[in-house]
DNA sequence: TTAAAATGTTTCACCCTATGAAACGCTGTT
DNA sequence: AACAGCGTTTCATAGGGTGAAACATTTTAA
């Protein structure tokens, strides 16, 4: 039970502080202290360090903390030219132009998924998808794709995760995933967000490894179940073409 | 001389490690240790912590370290809808369409400048400007604008900075800056990069505070000195309009 | 094939340094 | 004027970060 961790506590805490800014732009010192469960003076020191290195700044007006320019600097180097989010962008735009709905690209990160790329529909009513969003793996079409086509080991690890919602019946969920494997795509209708629906298909690289989920999402009155199944073949085909572009 | 620093050493070091990735995508442990001047085992622990929190990942193939998805997550929250880089984007695009050269937006950060927004020229030969780039404050049109229109205090602080290039004659440089204040804009011709030229004008917010520099840059054979002076009025006017949009 | 070099990983004893309680200063509110 | 809320600073304590060294593993050289 000892679970030796070879990490640095002070750094862990500082990064927790930094990650507060993934859910809100501006934080006060006391707010952060409350959220991360540390003493004010500790957080104060951590923030001073983060500020010194440019990872946070203080808003001139409100005096509250915000993300700093070092984050921007790093984000410029996040992706290489051969990364999925770069390589697949043109194909995503093509699919968007074909279907006229918002296209997202998700990868699994432990027991969550992260949207690593998005191109927006140009319709007046549209799904707006922000790159970088971290979402649960338990709901949504792309979640189910990422789980359904994962290695058995990965799938089990995720489902056994303590953060997994207990009310979900694992039996029926697993059956649902197996169904997705056989049809080759997944749909969700007002599953995570009311008024929104999505279709998703897996992207495998040339070695056959699941790399990402390609999702089409939009308002549920336009993206009806019928319409989604109608789009599915085009999405799967697009996902195939994308896979061929990856190492 | 003691200069009490109320920062956390371990965190400082971890952030230094992280900042390595601002100059290159992939790093090996030993490389990083050499760069930041720490022992392998120390860096190993710091990297383990950063990895645990998702700030770095290890490339499946090379086993080297890369930036992780937490950085992407944070970068999505870098700017609020009322931040310059967001508010000024449409006006930047307008200027780009008018002049057909790449437009950049810079802010000063201590003794450097950071490109916080950019829209690219659509010409075949163009200046490519990446958002997040950190550049010296000693050369380039926007540098001179950011210094020329800064508070006297700020200007002096920067020029007194130990990182300031010693070979630059402060007398003539200061005179140059004063000239820029009177003309209202600055130019640079193959100053920082051979083959590149730029014109820049200051953006003041409604309170009259210098917030950013607006720069037009392109290849020096197209953006000749004559052409730059010709463009200047339009750039200044655009910068004025931008300032009116800022609090 | 062996030897050597380089890279990443783990252990461990020492002592530096991160920690949180408490007190302080400041600003705005009642 | 009294109060509440926030950020800042100080300080004694012990908990934890540190780097040397040894180990494991892969890559390069001979």
XYZ file of C-alpha atoms (C1' of nucleotides) in Angstrom:
554
model
C 0.000 0.000 0.000
C 2.992 2.245 0.367
C 3.127 3.012 -3.368
C 6.485 4.752 -3.400
C 6.175 7.966 -5.378
C 9.375 9.407 -6.723
C 8.006 12.854 -7.297
C 8.691 16.228 -5.753
C 5.940 17.431 -3.502
C 6.557 21.160 -3.890
C 6.484 20.805 -7.663
C 3.333 18.720 -7.571
C 1.647 21.426 -5.560
C 2.847 24.187 -7.860
C 1.473 22.326 -10.865
C -1.822 21.837 -9.078
C -1.934 25.567 -8.570
C -1.217 26.076 -12.244
C -3.908 23.621 -13.257
C -6.497 25.719 -11.469
C -6.294 27.970 -14.485
C -7.604 25.181 -16.700
C -11.064 25.809 -15.287
C -11.075 29.555 -14.798
C -9.037 32.520 -16.038
C -8.659 34.504 -12.887
C -7.987 33.301 -9.388
C -7.291 35.028 -6.120
C -4.670 33.653 -3.796
C -7.145 32.600 -1.128
C -9.394 30.959 -3.692
C -6.520 28.851 -4.938
C -5.452 27.971 -1.418
C -8.986 26.737 -0.769
C -9.099 24.747 -3.954
C -5.777 22.965 -3.642
C -6.094 22.603 0.111
C -2.931 24.391 1.122
C -2.127 27.229 3.435
C -2.245 30.745 2.049
C 1.407 31.362 2.685
C 2.405 28.199 0.877
C 0.370 29.101 -2.161
C 1.738 32.600 -2.009
C 5.267 31.286 -2.312
C 4.347 28.898 -5.106
C 2.620 31.676 -7.016
C 5.613 33.958 -6.551
C 7.758 31.266 -8.108
C 5.342 30.715 -10.975
C 5.160 34.447 -11.537
C 8.916 34.783 -11.511
C 9.167 32.239 -14.308
C 6.353 33.862 -16.279
C 3.799 31.110 -15.846
C 1.343 33.423 -14.133
C 0.870 37.176 -14.121
C -1.247 39.464 -12.065
C -4.003 41.377 -13.716
C -3.181 45.061 -13.469
C -6.728 45.996 -12.511
C -8.059 43.191 -10.304
C -4.675 42.127 -8.897
C -5.763 38.541 -9.338
C -3.646 35.875 -10.914
C -3.801 34.781 -14.538
C -1.781 32.566 -16.821
C 1.428 34.144 -18.045
C 3.249 34.267 -21.309
C 5.494 31.297 -20.624
C 2.466 29.113 -21.186
C 1.941 30.737 -24.561
C 5.584 30.208 -25.354
C 5.349 26.529 -24.518
C 2.106 26.035 -26.363
C 3.795 27.199 -29.539
C 6.018 24.127 -29.298
C 3.340 21.652 -28.343
C 2.980 19.996 -31.666
C 5.466 18.974 -34.261
C 4.640 19.075 -37.912
C 4.164 15.314 -37.896
C 1.660 15.262 -35.027
C -1.911 14.141 -35.634
C -3.412 17.513 -34.799
C -1.335 19.078 -37.555
C -1.341 16.322 -40.138
C -5.063 15.652 -39.933
C -6.236 19.248 -40.038
C -6.762 19.444 -43.809
C -8.757 16.212 -43.811
C -10.824 17.536 -40.924
C -11.620 20.665 -42.881
C -12.651 18.571 -45.833
C -15.066 16.608 -43.675
C -16.402 19.804 -42.157
C -17.101 21.195 -45.615
C -18.812 17.962 -46.555
C -21.084 17.682 -43.518
C -21.161 21.313 -42.360
C -20.879 20.390 -38.720
C -18.095 20.898 -36.189
C -15.297 18.317 -36.290
C -13.238 17.362 -33.240
C -10.230 15.156 -32.722
C -9.832 13.445 -29.350
C -7.086 11.418 -27.764
C -7.344 9.407 -24.584
C -5.323 10.569 -21.617
C -5.622 8.063 -18.773
C -9.267 8.126 -17.716
C -10.192 11.209 -19.667
C -10.115 12.445 -23.213
C -8.632 15.645 -24.573
C -9.687 17.516 -27.670
C -6.423 18.075 -29.507
C -7.842 19.657 -32.630
C -11.134 21.146 -33.851
C -12.583 22.841 -36.895
C -15.839 24.687 -36.456
C -18.990 24.423 -38.486
C -19.828 27.648 -40.256
C -23.531 27.424 -39.658
C -25.259 30.028 -37.505
C -26.244 27.405 -34.937
C -23.206 25.265 -34.312
C -21.288 23.232 -31.816
C -18.342 25.323 -30.624
C -15.377 23.127 -29.767
C -12.339 24.536 -28.002
C -8.997 22.830 -28.444
C -7.502 21.629 -25.174
C -10.788 20.762 -23.491
C -10.573 17.787 -21.151
C -13.715 15.681 -20.944
C -14.851 12.525 -19.161
C -14.386 9.161 -20.824
C -17.699 7.863 -19.599
C -20.020 9.806 -21.868
C -20.056 10.972 -25.452
C -19.568 9.252 -28.767
C -15.803 9.741 -28.907
C -15.406 8.416 -25.378
C -17.082 5.216 -26.359
C -14.923 4.935 -29.458
C -11.740 5.503 -27.494
C -12.741 2.806 -25.035
C -14.265 0.342 -27.454
C -11.199 0.121 -29.657
C -8.613 0.330 -26.861
C -6.495 -2.657 -25.829
C -8.355 -4.880 -23.398
C -5.846 -3.910 -20.753
C -6.435 -0.205 -21.224
C -10.180 -0.632 -21.222
C -10.141 -2.554 -17.972
C -7.800 -0.091 -16.309
C -10.130 2.769 -17.149
C -13.278 0.993 -16.042
C -11.597 0.021 -12.776
C -10.540 3.619 -12.142
C -11.937 4.967 -8.885
C -13.063 8.099 -10.701
C -15.349 6.069 -12.876
C -19.039 6.896 -12.211
C -20.399 4.163 -10.003
C -23.967 4.391 -11.245
C -22.965 3.167 -14.684
C -23.641 -0.505 -15.110
C -20.403 -1.987 -16.382
C -22.127 -5.024 -17.909
C -24.398 -3.095 -20.243
C -21.679 -0.550 -20.909
C -19.270 -3.250 -22.027
C -21.971 -4.725 -24.243
C -22.498 -1.293 -25.774
C -18.783 -1.012 -26.474
C -18.683 -4.406 -28.161
C -21.557 -3.305 -30.365
C -19.572 -0.232 -31.335
C -16.644 -2.421 -32.298
C -18.843 -4.379 -34.668
C -20.540 -1.374 -36.287
C -17.309 0.614 -36.429
C -18.651 3.863 -35.013
C -20.479 5.353 -32.038
C -23.185 7.936 -31.579
C -24.401 9.981 -28.652
C -27.620 11.913 -28.406
C -27.908 14.551 -25.680
C -25.687 12.311 -23.630
C -23.189 14.717 -22.150
C -24.747 18.011 -23.058
C -28.460 18.626 -23.593
C -29.188 19.765 -27.135
C -26.004 18.268 -28.538
C -25.345 15.088 -30.472
C -22.286 13.447 -31.998
C -20.976 10.625 -34.183
C -17.448 9.326 -33.766
C -15.155 6.854 -35.491
C -11.736 5.498 -34.533
C -8.492 6.487 -36.242
C -5.832 3.770 -36.364
C -2.322 4.465 -37.529
C -0.600 2.300 -40.107
C 0.535 -0.087 -37.392
C -3.084 -0.607 -36.422
C -2.835 1.249 -33.144
C -5.736 3.405 -31.991
C -4.497 6.982 -31.960
C -7.561 9.178 -31.824
C -11.299 9.507 -32.256
C -12.766 11.620 -35.010
C -16.054 13.209 -34.011
C -18.770 15.146 -35.780
C -20.947 17.099 -33.399
C -23.812 19.532 -33.663
C -27.211 20.517 -32.330
C -29.423 17.500 -31.669
C -32.308 18.804 -33.725
C -30.112 18.884 -36.794
C -27.937 15.906 -35.962
C -30.807 13.474 -35.456
C -30.136 9.766 -34.913
C -31.170 9.080 -38.513
C -28.920 11.777 -39.870
C -26.026 10.520 -37.783
C -26.243 7.000 -39.153
C -26.456 8.484 -42.594
C -23.217 10.405 -42.034
C -21.398 7.462 -40.455
C -19.924 5.934 -43.638
C -18.401 9.240 -44.708
C -16.912 9.747 -41.253
C -15.461 6.247 -41.145
C -13.960 6.710 -44.569
C -12.474 10.016 -43.541
C -11.020 8.383 -40.424
C -9.470 5.717 -42.637
C -7.826 8.283 -44.848
C -6.523 10.030 -41.739
C -5.029 6.832 -40.372
C -3.105 6.359 -43.584
C -1.420 9.699 -42.934
C -0.058 8.621 -39.566
C 3.108 6.693 -38.807
C 23.295 42.039 -1.707
C 21.406 39.133 -0.216
C 18.292 39.839 -2.298
C 15.871 37.662 -0.355
C 13.915 35.541 -2.794
C 10.662 34.144 -1.511
C 10.401 31.453 -4.106
C 10.538 27.694 -3.986
C 13.733 26.263 -5.368
C 12.390 22.891 -6.431
C 9.572 24.577 -8.337
C 11.939 27.025 -9.981
C 14.019 24.143 -11.198
C 11.016 22.224 -12.471
C 9.865 25.264 -14.425
C 13.336 25.672 -15.869
C 13.108 22.089 -17.027
C 9.744 22.817 -18.579
C 11.038 25.916 -20.310
C 13.604 23.826 -22.134
C 10.725 22.811 -24.359
C 10.319 26.388 -25.526
C 13.374 25.959 -27.693
C 13.071 22.338 -28.783
C 10.358 19.683 -28.902
C 12.212 16.687 -27.673
C 14.729 16.408 -24.882
C 16.535 13.534 -23.254
C 17.011 13.511 -19.525
C 20.763 13.978 -19.672
C 20.430 16.793 -22.160
C 18.109 18.635 -19.838
C 20.335 18.005 -16.847
C 23.195 19.542 -18.782
C 21.173 22.533 -19.830
C 19.708 23.432 -16.471
C 22.873 22.478 -14.621
C 21.415 19.900 -12.284
C 22.208 16.332 -11.444
C 20.589 13.618 -13.522
C 18.756 12.163 -10.587
C 17.294 15.519 -9.640
C 16.037 16.152 -13.132
C 14.691 12.645 -13.256
C 12.542 13.297 -10.220
C 11.373 16.648 -11.546
C 10.450 15.106 -14.881
C 8.582 12.307 -13.147
C 6.551 14.931 -11.340
C 5.902 16.911 -14.506
C 4.896 13.729 -16.281
C 2.570 12.734 -13.486
C 0.719 16.013 -13.843
C 0.591 15.754 -17.634
C 3.002 18.588 -18.387
C 5.382 16.305 -20.216
C 4.989 12.943 -21.931
C 7.451 10.503 -23.295
C 7.498 9.838 -26.970
C 6.534 6.225 -27.538
C 9.251 5.680 -30.128
C 12.249 7.699 -28.987
C 11.513 7.544 -25.249
C 12.477 11.180 -25.034
C 10.453 13.810 -23.265
C 7.933 16.140 -24.895
C 5.344 18.609 -23.742
C 2.152 17.043 -22.449
C -1.514 17.766 -22.780
C -1.782 19.828 -19.615
C 0.025 22.574 -21.476
C -2.586 22.399 -24.224
C -5.304 22.508 -21.616
C -3.843 25.624 -20.043
C -3.215 27.328 -23.344
C -6.909 27.095 -24.100
C -7.510 29.392 -21.145
C -4.690 31.794 -21.827
C -6.762 34.583 -23.191
C -10.106 35.969 -22.219
C -12.487 37.342 -24.773
C -11.484 40.860 -23.760
C -7.760 40.333 -24.214
C -5.872 42.251 -26.882
C -4.935 39.163 -28.850
C -8.614 38.333 -29.222
C -10.129 41.792 -29.545
C -7.614 43.021 -32.069
C -7.632 40.005 -34.348
C -10.303 41.306 -36.767
C -8.529 44.634 -37.119
C -5.267 42.795 -37.726
C -6.879 40.795 -40.488
C -8.181 43.983 -42.027
C -4.693 45.450 -42.075
C -3.292 42.247 -43.527
C -5.831 42.375 -46.331
C -4.947 46.001 -46.967
C -1.166 45.589 -47.053
C -0.866 41.879 -47.875
C 1.981 41.344 -45.435
C 2.191 39.417 -42.188
C 0.892 41.274 -39.124
C 2.205 40.651 -35.601
C 1.207 41.886 -32.198
C 3.903 42.155 -29.538
C 3.867 42.909 -25.845
C 6.846 43.632 -23.689
C 7.736 41.120 -21.011
C 10.564 42.456 -18.861
C 13.569 42.707 -21.160
C 12.051 40.782 -24.013
C 9.040 40.898 -26.255
C 6.508 38.182 -26.972
C 4.386 37.798 -30.061
C 0.894 37.315 -28.673
C -0.964 37.273 -31.964
C -0.206 36.994 -35.669
C -2.014 36.822 -38.995
C -0.046 35.632 -41.958
C 0.305 37.218 -45.344
C -1.163 35.094 -48.088
C 1.574 35.787 -50.573
C 3.823 32.986 -51.765
C 6.884 34.621 -50.247
C 5.939 35.767 -46.790
C 7.114 36.320 -43.273
C 5.882 33.425 -41.139
C 5.167 34.540 -37.601
C 4.465 32.035 -34.843
C 2.414 33.088 -31.862
C 4.286 32.746 -28.577
C 7.718 33.538 -29.954
C 9.950 35.370 -27.501
C 12.379 37.809 -29.049
C 15.039 40.255 -27.864
C 14.026 43.815 -27.095
C 17.191 45.260 -28.554
C 16.488 44.783 -32.241
C 13.520 45.001 -34.547
C 10.936 47.673 -35.245
C 8.484 46.541 -32.566
C 11.236 46.391 -29.968
C 12.059 49.985 -30.581
C 8.396 50.954 -30.414
C 7.903 49.092 -27.138
C 10.912 50.870 -25.664
C 10.382 54.285 -27.187
C 6.873 54.693 -25.839
C 7.454 52.976 -22.490
C 7.529 54.919 -19.224
C 10.939 56.443 -18.594
C 11.311 54.107 -15.641
C 10.618 51.022 -17.702
C 12.967 52.135 -20.437
C 15.815 52.700 -18.031
C 15.249 49.401 -16.286
C 15.480 47.553 -19.562
C 18.564 49.385 -20.787
C 20.263 48.766 -17.453
C 19.479 45.051 -17.625
C 22.607 42.908 -17.521
C 21.298 40.922 -20.481
C 21.346 44.021 -22.629
C 23.929 43.729 -25.451
C 26.972 45.689 -24.348
C 28.112 46.612 -27.823
C 25.051 48.787 -28.375
C 25.780 52.435 -27.752
C 23.102 53.612 -25.364
C 23.489 57.248 -26.349
C 22.698 56.798 -30.019
C 20.086 54.180 -29.224
C 18.256 56.590 -26.925
C 18.416 59.248 -29.613
C 16.939 56.785 -32.077
C 14.106 56.064 -29.674
C 13.349 59.748 -29.212
C 13.155 60.098 -32.958
C 10.653 57.269 -33.068
C 8.536 59.024 -30.474
C 8.348 62.087 -32.676
C 7.580 60.264 -35.922
C 5.159 57.873 -34.237
C 6.508 54.664 -35.732
C 9.639 52.591 -36.177
C 11.158 50.594 -38.995
C 13.789 47.914 -39.191
C 15.577 46.683 -42.255
C 17.392 43.360 -42.047
C 18.064 44.204 -38.451
C 17.279 40.992 -36.645
C 16.918 38.619 -39.550
C 18.623 38.970 -42.906
C 16.114 39.360 -45.704
C 13.359 40.616 -43.418
C 12.025 44.101 -42.732
C 9.302 45.545 -40.538
C 7.329 48.646 -39.613
C 5.770 49.001 -36.177
C 3.479 51.422 -34.374
C 2.425 51.647 -30.735
C -1.023 50.738 -29.456
C -2.230 52.742 -26.480
C -5.378 51.838 -24.606
C -8.043 54.412 -23.806
C -6.172 55.394 -20.652
C -3.163 56.228 -22.773
C -1.086 53.305 -21.581
C 1.176 51.477 -24.020
C -0.177 47.957 -24.372
C 1.365 46.510 -27.475
C 3.210 47.090 -30.711
C 1.588 46.439 -34.045
C 4.037 45.265 -36.659
C 3.939 44.660 -40.377
C 6.745 42.454 -41.567
C 7.822 40.886 -44.808
C 10.723 40.158 -47.107
C 13.096 43.095 -47.373
C 13.004 43.222 -51.165
C 9.270 43.833 -51.069
C 9.161 45.826 -47.868
C 11.706 48.424 -48.948
C 12.384 51.494 -46.791
C 10.325 53.593 -49.162
C 7.422 51.177 -49.095
C 7.536 51.027 -45.326
C 7.253 54.780 -44.902
C 4.432 54.694 -47.376
C 2.582 52.119 -45.281
C 3.238 53.877 -41.990
C 0.158 56.142 -41.908
C -2.186 53.210 -42.477
C -0.473 51.197 -39.750
C -0.635 54.076 -37.293
C -4.286 54.595 -38.043
C -4.969 50.913 -37.567
C -3.129 51.014 -34.253
C -5.300 53.933 -33.202
C -8.475 52.053 -33.994
C -7.136 49.106 -32.048
C -6.396 51.224 -29.018
C -9.979 52.440 -28.996
C -11.073 48.830 -28.591
C -9.067 48.332 -25.417
C -10.058 49.208 -21.866
C 31.092 -11.166 -29.817
C 32.970 -8.421 -26.434
C 34.071 -4.058 -24.576
C 32.992 0.506 -23.734
C 30.057 4.420 -23.451
C 25.893 6.658 -22.798
C 21.320 6.929 -20.958
C 17.885 6.316 -17.658
C 16.719 4.498 -12.904
C 17.039 3.582 -7.970
C 18.955 3.941 -3.339
C 20.366 6.446 0.674
C 22.252 9.538 4.422
C 22.646 14.286 5.205
C 21.156 18.728 6.050
C 18.968 22.281 3.520
C 14.595 24.215 2.671
C 9.735 23.997 2.228
C 6.111 24.354 5.439
C 2.023 26.432 8.037
C 0.836 29.023 12.257
C 0.654 33.462 13.524
C 1.037 38.182 13.106
C 1.003 42.215 10.030
C -0.485 45.748 6.686
C -3.684 47.182 3.553
C -8.203 48.197 1.308
C -12.909 48.408 1.213
C -17.320 47.623 3.804
C -20.768 48.050 7.459
C -14.495 53.390 14.135
C -14.753 48.527 13.912
C -14.682 44.856 11.021
C -13.914 41.569 7.449
C -11.260 40.009 3.626
C -7.215 39.705 1.191
C -2.326 39.427 0.316
C 2.279 39.605 2.588
C 6.018 38.583 5.835
C 8.314 36.248 9.638
C 10.064 32.231 11.885
C 10.955 27.646 14.289
C 10.605 23.024 13.072
C 11.079 18.546 10.784
C 10.003 16.757 6.693
C 11.551 16.223 2.331
C 14.574 17.440 -1.544
C 19.253 16.756 -2.833
C 23.371 14.697 -5.357
C 26.840 11.021 -5.050
C 27.138 6.563 -6.166
C 25.748 2.256 -7.777
C 22.666 -0.282 -10.926
C 20.129 -1.534 -15.104
C 19.653 -1.210 -19.903
C 20.405 0.086 -24.428
C 23.575 1.910 -28.015
C 28.010 2.438 -30.002
C 32.645 1.063 -30.849
C 36.216 -2.202 -31.308
